[in-house]
Tab-separated table of C-alpha atoms and ligand atoms in Angstrom:
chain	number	residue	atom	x	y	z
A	1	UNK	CA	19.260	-56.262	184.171
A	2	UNK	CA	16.559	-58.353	182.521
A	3	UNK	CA	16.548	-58.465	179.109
A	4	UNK	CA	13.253	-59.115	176.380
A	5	UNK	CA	16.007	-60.705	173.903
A	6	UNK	CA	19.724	-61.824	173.835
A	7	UNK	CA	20.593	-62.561	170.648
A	8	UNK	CA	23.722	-64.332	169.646
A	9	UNK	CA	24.988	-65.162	165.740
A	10	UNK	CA	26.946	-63.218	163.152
A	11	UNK	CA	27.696	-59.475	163.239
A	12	UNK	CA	27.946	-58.262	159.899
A	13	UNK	CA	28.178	-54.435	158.746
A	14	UNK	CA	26.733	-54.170	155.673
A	15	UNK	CA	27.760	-52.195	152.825
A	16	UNK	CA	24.775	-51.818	150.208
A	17	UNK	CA	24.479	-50.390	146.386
A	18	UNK	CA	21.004	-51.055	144.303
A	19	UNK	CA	22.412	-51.325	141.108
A	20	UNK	CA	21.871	-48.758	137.888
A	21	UNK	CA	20.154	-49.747	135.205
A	22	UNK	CA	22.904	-48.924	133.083
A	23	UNK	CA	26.851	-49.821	134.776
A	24	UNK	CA	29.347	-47.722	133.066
A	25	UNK	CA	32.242	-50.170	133.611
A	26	UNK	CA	35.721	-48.938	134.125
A	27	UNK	CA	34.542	-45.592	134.184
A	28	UNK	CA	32.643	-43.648	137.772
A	29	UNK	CA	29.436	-42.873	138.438
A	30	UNK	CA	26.830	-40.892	140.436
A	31	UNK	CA	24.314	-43.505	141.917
A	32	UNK	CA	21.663	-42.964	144.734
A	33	UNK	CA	21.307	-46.454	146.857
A	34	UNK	CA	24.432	-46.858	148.073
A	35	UNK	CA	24.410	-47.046	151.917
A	36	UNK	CA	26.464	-48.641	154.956
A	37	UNK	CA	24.125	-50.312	157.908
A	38	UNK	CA	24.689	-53.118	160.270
A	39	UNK	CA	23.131	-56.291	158.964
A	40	UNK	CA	22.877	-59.876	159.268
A	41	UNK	CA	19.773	-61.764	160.671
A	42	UNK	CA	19.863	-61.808	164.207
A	43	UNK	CA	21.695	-58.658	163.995
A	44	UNK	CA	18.573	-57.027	162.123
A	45	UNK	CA	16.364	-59.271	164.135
A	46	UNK	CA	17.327	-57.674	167.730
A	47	UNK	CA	17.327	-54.105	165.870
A	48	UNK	CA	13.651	-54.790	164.825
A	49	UNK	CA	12.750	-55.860	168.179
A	50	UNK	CA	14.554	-52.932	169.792
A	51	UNK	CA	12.899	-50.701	167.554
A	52	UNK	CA	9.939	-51.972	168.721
A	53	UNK	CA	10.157	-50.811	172.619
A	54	UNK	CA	11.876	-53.428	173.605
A	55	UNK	CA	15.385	-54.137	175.930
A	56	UNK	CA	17.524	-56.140	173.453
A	57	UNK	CA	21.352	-56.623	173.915
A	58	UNK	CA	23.437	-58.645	171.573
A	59	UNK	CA	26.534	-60.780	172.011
A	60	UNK	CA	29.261	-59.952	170.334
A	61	UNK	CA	33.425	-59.027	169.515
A	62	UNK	CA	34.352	-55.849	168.565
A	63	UNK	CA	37.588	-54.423	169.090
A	64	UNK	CA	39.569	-51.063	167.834
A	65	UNK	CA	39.039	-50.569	164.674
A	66	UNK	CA	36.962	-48.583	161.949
A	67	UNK	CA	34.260	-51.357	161.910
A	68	UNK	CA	33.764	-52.619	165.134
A	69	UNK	CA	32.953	-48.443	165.503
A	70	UNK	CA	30.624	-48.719	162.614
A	71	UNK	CA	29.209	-51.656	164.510
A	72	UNK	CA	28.614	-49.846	167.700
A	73	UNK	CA	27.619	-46.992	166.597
A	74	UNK	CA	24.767	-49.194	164.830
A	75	UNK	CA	24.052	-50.795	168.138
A	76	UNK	CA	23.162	-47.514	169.617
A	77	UNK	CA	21.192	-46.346	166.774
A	78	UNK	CA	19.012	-49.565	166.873
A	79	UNK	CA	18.451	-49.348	170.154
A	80	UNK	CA	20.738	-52.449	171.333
A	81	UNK	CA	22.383	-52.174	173.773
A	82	UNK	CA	26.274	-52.634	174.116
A	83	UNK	CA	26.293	-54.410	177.717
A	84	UNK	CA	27.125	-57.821	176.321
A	85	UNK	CA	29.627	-56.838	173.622
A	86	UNK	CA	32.964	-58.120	174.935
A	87	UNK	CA	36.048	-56.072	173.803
A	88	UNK	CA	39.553	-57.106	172.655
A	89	UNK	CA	41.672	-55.609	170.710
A	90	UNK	CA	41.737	-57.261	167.286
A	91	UNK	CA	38.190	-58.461	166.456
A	92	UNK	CA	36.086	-57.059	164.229
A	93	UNK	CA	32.764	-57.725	162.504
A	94	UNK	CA	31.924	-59.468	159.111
A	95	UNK	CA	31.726	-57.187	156.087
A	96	UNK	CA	29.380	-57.734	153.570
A	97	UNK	CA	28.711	-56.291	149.966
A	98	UNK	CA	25.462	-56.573	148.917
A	99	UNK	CA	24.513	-55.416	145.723
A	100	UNK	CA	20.839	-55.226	144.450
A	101	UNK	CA	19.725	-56.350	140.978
A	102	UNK	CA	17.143	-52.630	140.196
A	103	UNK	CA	14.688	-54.691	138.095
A	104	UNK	CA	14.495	-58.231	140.156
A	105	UNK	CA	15.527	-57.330	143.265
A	106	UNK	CA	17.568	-60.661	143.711
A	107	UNK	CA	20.559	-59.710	145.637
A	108	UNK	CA	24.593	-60.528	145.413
A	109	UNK	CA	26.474	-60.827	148.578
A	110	UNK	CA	29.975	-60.997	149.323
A	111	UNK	CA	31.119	-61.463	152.646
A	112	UNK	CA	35.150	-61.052	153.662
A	113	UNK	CA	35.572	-62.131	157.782
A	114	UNK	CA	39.049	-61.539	158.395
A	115	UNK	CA	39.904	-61.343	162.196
A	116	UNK	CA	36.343	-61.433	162.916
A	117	UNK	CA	35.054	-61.839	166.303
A	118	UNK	CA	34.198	-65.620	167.214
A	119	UNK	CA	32.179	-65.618	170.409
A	120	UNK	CA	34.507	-68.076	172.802
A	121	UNK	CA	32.900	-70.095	175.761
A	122	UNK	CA	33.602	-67.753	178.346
A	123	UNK	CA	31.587	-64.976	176.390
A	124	UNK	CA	28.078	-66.585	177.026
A	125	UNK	CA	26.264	-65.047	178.857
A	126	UNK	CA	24.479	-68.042	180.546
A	127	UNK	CA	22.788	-66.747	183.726
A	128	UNK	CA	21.476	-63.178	181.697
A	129	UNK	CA	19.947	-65.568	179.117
A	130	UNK	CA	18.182	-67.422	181.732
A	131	UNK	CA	16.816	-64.793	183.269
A	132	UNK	CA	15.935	-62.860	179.825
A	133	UNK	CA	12.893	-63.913	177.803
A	134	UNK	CA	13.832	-64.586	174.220
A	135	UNK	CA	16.662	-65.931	172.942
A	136	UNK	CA	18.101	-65.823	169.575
A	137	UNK	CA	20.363	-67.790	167.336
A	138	UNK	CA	21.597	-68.448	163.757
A	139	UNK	CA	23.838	-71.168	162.097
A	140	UNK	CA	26.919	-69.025	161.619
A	141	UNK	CA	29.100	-70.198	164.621
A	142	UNK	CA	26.960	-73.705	166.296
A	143	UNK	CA	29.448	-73.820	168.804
A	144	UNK	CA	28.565	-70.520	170.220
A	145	UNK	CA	24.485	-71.408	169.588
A	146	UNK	CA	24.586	-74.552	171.332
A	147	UNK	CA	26.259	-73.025	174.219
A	148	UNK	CA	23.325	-70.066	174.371
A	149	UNK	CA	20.430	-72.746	173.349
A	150	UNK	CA	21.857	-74.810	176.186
A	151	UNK	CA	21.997	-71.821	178.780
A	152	UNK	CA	18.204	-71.527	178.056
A	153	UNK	CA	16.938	-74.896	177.763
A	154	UNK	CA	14.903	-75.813	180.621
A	155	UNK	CA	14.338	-72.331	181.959
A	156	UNK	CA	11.172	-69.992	180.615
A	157	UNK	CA	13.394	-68.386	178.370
A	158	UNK	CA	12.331	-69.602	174.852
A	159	UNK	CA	14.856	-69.509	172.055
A	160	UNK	CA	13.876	-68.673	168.627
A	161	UNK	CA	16.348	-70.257	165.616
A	162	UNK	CA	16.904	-68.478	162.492
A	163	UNK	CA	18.884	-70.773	160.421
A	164	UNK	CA	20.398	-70.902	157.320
A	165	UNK	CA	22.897	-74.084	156.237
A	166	UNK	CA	25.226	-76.220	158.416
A	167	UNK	CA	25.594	-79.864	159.294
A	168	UNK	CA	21.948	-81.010	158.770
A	169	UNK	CA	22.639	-83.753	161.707
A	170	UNK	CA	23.525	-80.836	163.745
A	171	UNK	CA	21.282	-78.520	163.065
A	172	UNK	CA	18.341	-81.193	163.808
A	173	UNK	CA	20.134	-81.282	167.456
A	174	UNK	CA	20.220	-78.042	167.798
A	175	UNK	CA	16.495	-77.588	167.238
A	176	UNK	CA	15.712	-79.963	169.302
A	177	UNK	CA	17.313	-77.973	172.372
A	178	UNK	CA	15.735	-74.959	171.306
A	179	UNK	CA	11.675	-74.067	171.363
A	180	UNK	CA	11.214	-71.779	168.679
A	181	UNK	CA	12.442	-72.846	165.118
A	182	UNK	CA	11.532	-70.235	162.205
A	183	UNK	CA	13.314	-71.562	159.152
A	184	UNK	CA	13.813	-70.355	155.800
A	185	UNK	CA	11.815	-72.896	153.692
A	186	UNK	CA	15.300	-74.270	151.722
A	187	UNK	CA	17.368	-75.426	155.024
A	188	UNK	CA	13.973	-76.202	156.808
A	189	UNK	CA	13.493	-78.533	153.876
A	190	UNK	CA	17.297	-79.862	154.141
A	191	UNK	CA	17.116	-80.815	157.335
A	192	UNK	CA	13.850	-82.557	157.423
A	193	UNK	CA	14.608	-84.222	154.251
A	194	UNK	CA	10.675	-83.499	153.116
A	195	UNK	CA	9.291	-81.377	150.467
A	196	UNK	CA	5.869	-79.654	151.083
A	197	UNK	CA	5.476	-77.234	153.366
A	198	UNK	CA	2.785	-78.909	155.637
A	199	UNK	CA	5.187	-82.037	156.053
A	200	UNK	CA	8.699	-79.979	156.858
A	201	UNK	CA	6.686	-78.209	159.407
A	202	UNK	CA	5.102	-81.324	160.681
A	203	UNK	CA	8.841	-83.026	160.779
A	204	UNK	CA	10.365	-80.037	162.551
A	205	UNK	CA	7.571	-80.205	165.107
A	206	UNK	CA	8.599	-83.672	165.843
A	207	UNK	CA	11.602	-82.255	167.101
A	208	UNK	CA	11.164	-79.483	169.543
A	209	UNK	CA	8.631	-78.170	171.582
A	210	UNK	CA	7.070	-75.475	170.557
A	211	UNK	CA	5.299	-73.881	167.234
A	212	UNK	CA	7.302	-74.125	163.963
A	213	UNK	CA	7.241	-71.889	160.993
A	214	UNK	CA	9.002	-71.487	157.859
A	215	UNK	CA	9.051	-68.910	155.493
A	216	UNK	CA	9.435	-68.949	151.701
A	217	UNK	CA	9.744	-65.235	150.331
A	218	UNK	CA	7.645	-63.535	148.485
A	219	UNK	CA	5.113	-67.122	148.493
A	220	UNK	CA	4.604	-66.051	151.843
A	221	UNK	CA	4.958	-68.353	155.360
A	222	UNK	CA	3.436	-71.277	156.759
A	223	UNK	CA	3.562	-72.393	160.746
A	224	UNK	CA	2.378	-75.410	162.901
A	225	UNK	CA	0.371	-74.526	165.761
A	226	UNK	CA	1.216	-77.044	168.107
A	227	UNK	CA	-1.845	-76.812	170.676
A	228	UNK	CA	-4.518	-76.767	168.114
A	229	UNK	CA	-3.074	-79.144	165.616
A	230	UNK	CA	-3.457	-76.181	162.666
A	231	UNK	CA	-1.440	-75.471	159.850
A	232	UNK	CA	-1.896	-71.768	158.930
A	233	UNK	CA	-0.220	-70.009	155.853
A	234	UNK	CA	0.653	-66.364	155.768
A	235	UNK	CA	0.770	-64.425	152.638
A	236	UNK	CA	3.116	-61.420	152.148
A	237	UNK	CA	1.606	-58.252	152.719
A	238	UNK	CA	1.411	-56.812	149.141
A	239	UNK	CA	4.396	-53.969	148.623
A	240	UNK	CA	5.986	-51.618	146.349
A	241	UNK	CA	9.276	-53.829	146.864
A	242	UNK	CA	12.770	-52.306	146.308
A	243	UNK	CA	15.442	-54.647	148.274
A	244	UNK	CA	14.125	-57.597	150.591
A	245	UNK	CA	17.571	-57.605	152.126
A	246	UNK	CA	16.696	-58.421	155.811
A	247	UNK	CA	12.964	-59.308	155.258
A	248	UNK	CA	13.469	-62.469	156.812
A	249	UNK	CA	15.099	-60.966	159.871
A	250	UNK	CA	12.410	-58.587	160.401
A	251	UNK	CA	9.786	-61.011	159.987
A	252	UNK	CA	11.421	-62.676	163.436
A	253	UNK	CA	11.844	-59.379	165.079
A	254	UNK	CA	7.824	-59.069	164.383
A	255	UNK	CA	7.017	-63.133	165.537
A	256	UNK	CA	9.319	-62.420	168.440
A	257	UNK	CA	7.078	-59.479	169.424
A	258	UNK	CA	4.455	-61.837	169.318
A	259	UNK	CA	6.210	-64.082	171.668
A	260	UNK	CA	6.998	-61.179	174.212
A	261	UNK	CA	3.246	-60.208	174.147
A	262	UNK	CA	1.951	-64.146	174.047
A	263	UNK	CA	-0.359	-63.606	171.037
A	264	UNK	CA	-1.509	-66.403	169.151
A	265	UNK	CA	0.420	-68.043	166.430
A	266	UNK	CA	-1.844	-66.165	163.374
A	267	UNK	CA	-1.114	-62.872	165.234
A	268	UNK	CA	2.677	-63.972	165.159
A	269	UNK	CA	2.726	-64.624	161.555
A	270	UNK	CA	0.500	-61.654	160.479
A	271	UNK	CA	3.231	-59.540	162.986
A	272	UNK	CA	6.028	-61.241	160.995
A	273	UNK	CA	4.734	-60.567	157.727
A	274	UNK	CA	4.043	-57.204	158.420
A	275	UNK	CA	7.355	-55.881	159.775
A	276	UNK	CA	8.964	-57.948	156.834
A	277	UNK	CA	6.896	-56.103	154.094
A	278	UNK	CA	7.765	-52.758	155.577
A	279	UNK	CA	11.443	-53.834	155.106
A	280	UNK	CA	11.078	-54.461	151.362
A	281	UNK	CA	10.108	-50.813	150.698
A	282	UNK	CA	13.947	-49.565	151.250
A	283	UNK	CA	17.532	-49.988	150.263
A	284	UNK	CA	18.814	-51.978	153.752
A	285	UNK	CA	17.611	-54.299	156.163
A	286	UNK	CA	16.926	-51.666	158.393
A	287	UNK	CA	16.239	-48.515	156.755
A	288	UNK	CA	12.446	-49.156	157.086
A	289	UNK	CA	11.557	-50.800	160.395
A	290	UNK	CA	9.293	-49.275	162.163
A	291	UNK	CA	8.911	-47.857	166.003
A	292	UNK	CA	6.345	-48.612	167.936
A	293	UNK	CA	4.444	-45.710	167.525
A	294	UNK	CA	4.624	-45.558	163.682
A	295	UNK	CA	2.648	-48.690	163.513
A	296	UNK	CA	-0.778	-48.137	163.815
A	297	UNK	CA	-0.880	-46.037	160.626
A	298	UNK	CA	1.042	-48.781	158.734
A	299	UNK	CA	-0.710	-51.930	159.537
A	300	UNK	CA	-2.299	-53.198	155.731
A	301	UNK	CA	-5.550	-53.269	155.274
A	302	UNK	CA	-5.365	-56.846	154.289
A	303	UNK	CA	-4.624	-58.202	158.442
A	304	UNK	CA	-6.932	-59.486	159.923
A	305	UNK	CA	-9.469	-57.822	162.036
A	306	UNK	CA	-8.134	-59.784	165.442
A	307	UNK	CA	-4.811	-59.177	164.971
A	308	UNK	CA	-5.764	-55.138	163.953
A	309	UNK	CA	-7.056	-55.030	167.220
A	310	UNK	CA	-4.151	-56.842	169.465
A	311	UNK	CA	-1.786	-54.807	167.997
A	312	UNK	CA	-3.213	-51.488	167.762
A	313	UNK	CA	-3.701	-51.777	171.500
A	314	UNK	CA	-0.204	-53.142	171.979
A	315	UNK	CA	1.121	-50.041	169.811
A	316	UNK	CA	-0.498	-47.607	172.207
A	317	UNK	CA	1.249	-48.964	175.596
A	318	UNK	CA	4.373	-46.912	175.483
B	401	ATP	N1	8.733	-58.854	148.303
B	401	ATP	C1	8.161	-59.002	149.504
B	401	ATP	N2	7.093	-58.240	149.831
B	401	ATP	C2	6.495	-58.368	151.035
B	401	ATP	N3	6.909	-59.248	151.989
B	401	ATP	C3	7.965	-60.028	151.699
B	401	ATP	C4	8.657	-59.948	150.448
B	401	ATP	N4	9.671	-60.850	150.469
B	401	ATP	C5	9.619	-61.459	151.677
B	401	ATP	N5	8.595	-60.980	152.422
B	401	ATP	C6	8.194	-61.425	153.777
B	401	ATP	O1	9.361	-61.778	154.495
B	401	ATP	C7	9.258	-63.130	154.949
B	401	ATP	C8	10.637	-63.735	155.041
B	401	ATP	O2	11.258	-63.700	153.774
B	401	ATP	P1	12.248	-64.859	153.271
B	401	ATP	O3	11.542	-66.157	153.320
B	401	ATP	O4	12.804	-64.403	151.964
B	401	ATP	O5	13.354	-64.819	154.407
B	401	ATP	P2	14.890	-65.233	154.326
B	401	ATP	O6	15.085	-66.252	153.261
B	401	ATP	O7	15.267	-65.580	155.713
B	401	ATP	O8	15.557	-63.856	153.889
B	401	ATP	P3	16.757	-63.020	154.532
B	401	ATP	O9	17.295	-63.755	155.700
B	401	ATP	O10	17.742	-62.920	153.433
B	401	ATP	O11	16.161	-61.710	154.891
B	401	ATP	C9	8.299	-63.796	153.984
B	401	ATP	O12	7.669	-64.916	154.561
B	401	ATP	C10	7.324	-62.659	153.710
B	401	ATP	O13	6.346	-62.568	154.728
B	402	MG	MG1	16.979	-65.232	156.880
């Protein structure tokens, strides 16, 4: 089996509540956002890119218990697939509470990992990453991610990094393994020790091989185009925005798209940004990606007319 994307970082089930306006403390009370849904970013990542048509599977330790079932059930409704999931008896996934300010939107997490699953060396999946076409990581367990960016260095597979905090010194090692860095703007600014955009970009660059990006919220994203020498900034797509949980996940579930169909790095951005603003529009980090077929009818108005084009036509190949 040849997969489109591996991916390989934290499995988290999410448990999410957008706050009421008004909290009746010590008392109960009737609210309407309050859902359960896998999370995490290269957990909602692959389930973007899944959603999208593609054949994702996702490594990770579940074993018999309420939310490793929660877990795969969410695999299956994503449209992961369960092949690399390795089973023992006591592991289980990250659980996170996530609660949603109703006027800002800024979010509160709390995240409890008792007996969760830690991939272990033997669990890579080294030659079905080298034969797959994307990988991706995040900075939860660098063990585990230099192991897969290892696996795929050297081969055609490229390896997209979505991370968050670590040891700067090895995070900048990891990078430079991988191909694909899209940072957060914070730990892409942390690790390069530089403050603009243009300049953290042009200091990631310096460190792997292929086009960097970092992205900054609702300010948008900015990437590197390494064969033309361009620095292009993305805006956000403009949005009625309830909860940008996962917004960052699903704008690499869009670039990775890009990657799988070889469009240019503007396309990749504009991709990004777009499955990322459809994200904001619902309580979860998944509630409002797309399928393929939706697409077409939600594209903004505001992309541009090249990248209208690319993926209207892409949307109508399956
Ligand atoms: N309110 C919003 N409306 C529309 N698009 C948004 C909004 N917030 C974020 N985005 C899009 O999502 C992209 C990624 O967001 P952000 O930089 O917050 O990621 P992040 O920090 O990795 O977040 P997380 O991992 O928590 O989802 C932005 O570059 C932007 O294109
Ligand atoms: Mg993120």
């Amino acid at each position: 089996m040849k997969y489109d994307l591996i991916s390989l970082g934290l499995n988290a089930v999410d448990v999410l509540i957008r706050l009421p306006e008004n909290i009746q403390h010590d008392g109960k009370q009737m609210v309407r956002d309050l859902i359960i849904q896998a999370g995490a970013p290269v957990g909602s990542g692959s389930a973007g890119v899944a959603m999208l048509g593609y054949k994702v599977a996702m490594v990770a330790r579940l074993g018999k218990n309420s939310l490793s079932e929660i877990s795969l059930e969410q695999f299956r409704r994503y449209g992961i697939t369960t092949d690399l999931v390795i089973r023992d008896e006591e592991s289980r996934p990250a659980i996170a509470l996530v609660e949603i300010d109703p006027v800002t939107s800024a979010r509160t997490v709390f995240i409890q990992m008792d007996d969760y699953g830690f991939i272990q060396p033997e669990d890579i999946p080294v030659d079905k990453i080298q034969s797959s076409r994307v990988l991706l990581v995040d900075s939860y367990d660098l063990d585990a991610t230099e192991a897969a960016l290892r696996a795929a260095d050297g081969t055609p597979c490229r390896s997209v990094m979505d991370f968050e905090s670590g040891d700067i010194d090895r995070l900048r090692q990891l990078i430079s393994i991988g191909t694909d860095p899209i940072l957060p703007l914070e730990c892409a600014r942390e690790l390069t020790q530089m403050e603009s955009p243009e300049n953290v970009l042009l200091a990631l660059a310096s460190l792997c091989s292929g086009d960097t990006v970092i992205t900054d919220g609702i300010n948008g994203s900015w990437g590197f185009e390494r064969q033309s020498g361009e620095i292009l900034h993305q805006p956000v797509f403009p949005v009625e925005s309830v909860d940008t949980t996962g917004c960052g996940d699903a704008y690499h579930a869009g670039s990775i798209v890009g990657i799988l169909q070889g469009w240019s790095l503007r396309t990749r951005m504009e991709m990004g940004a777009f499955i990322a603003s459809r994200v904001a529009t619902r309580v979860g980090g998944r509630t409002a990606l797309p399928i393929r077929s939706q697409v077409p009818s939600l594209l903004p108005v505001e992309i541009s007319p090249d990248s209208y084009k690319l993926i209207s036509e892409w949307s109508g190949t399956i």
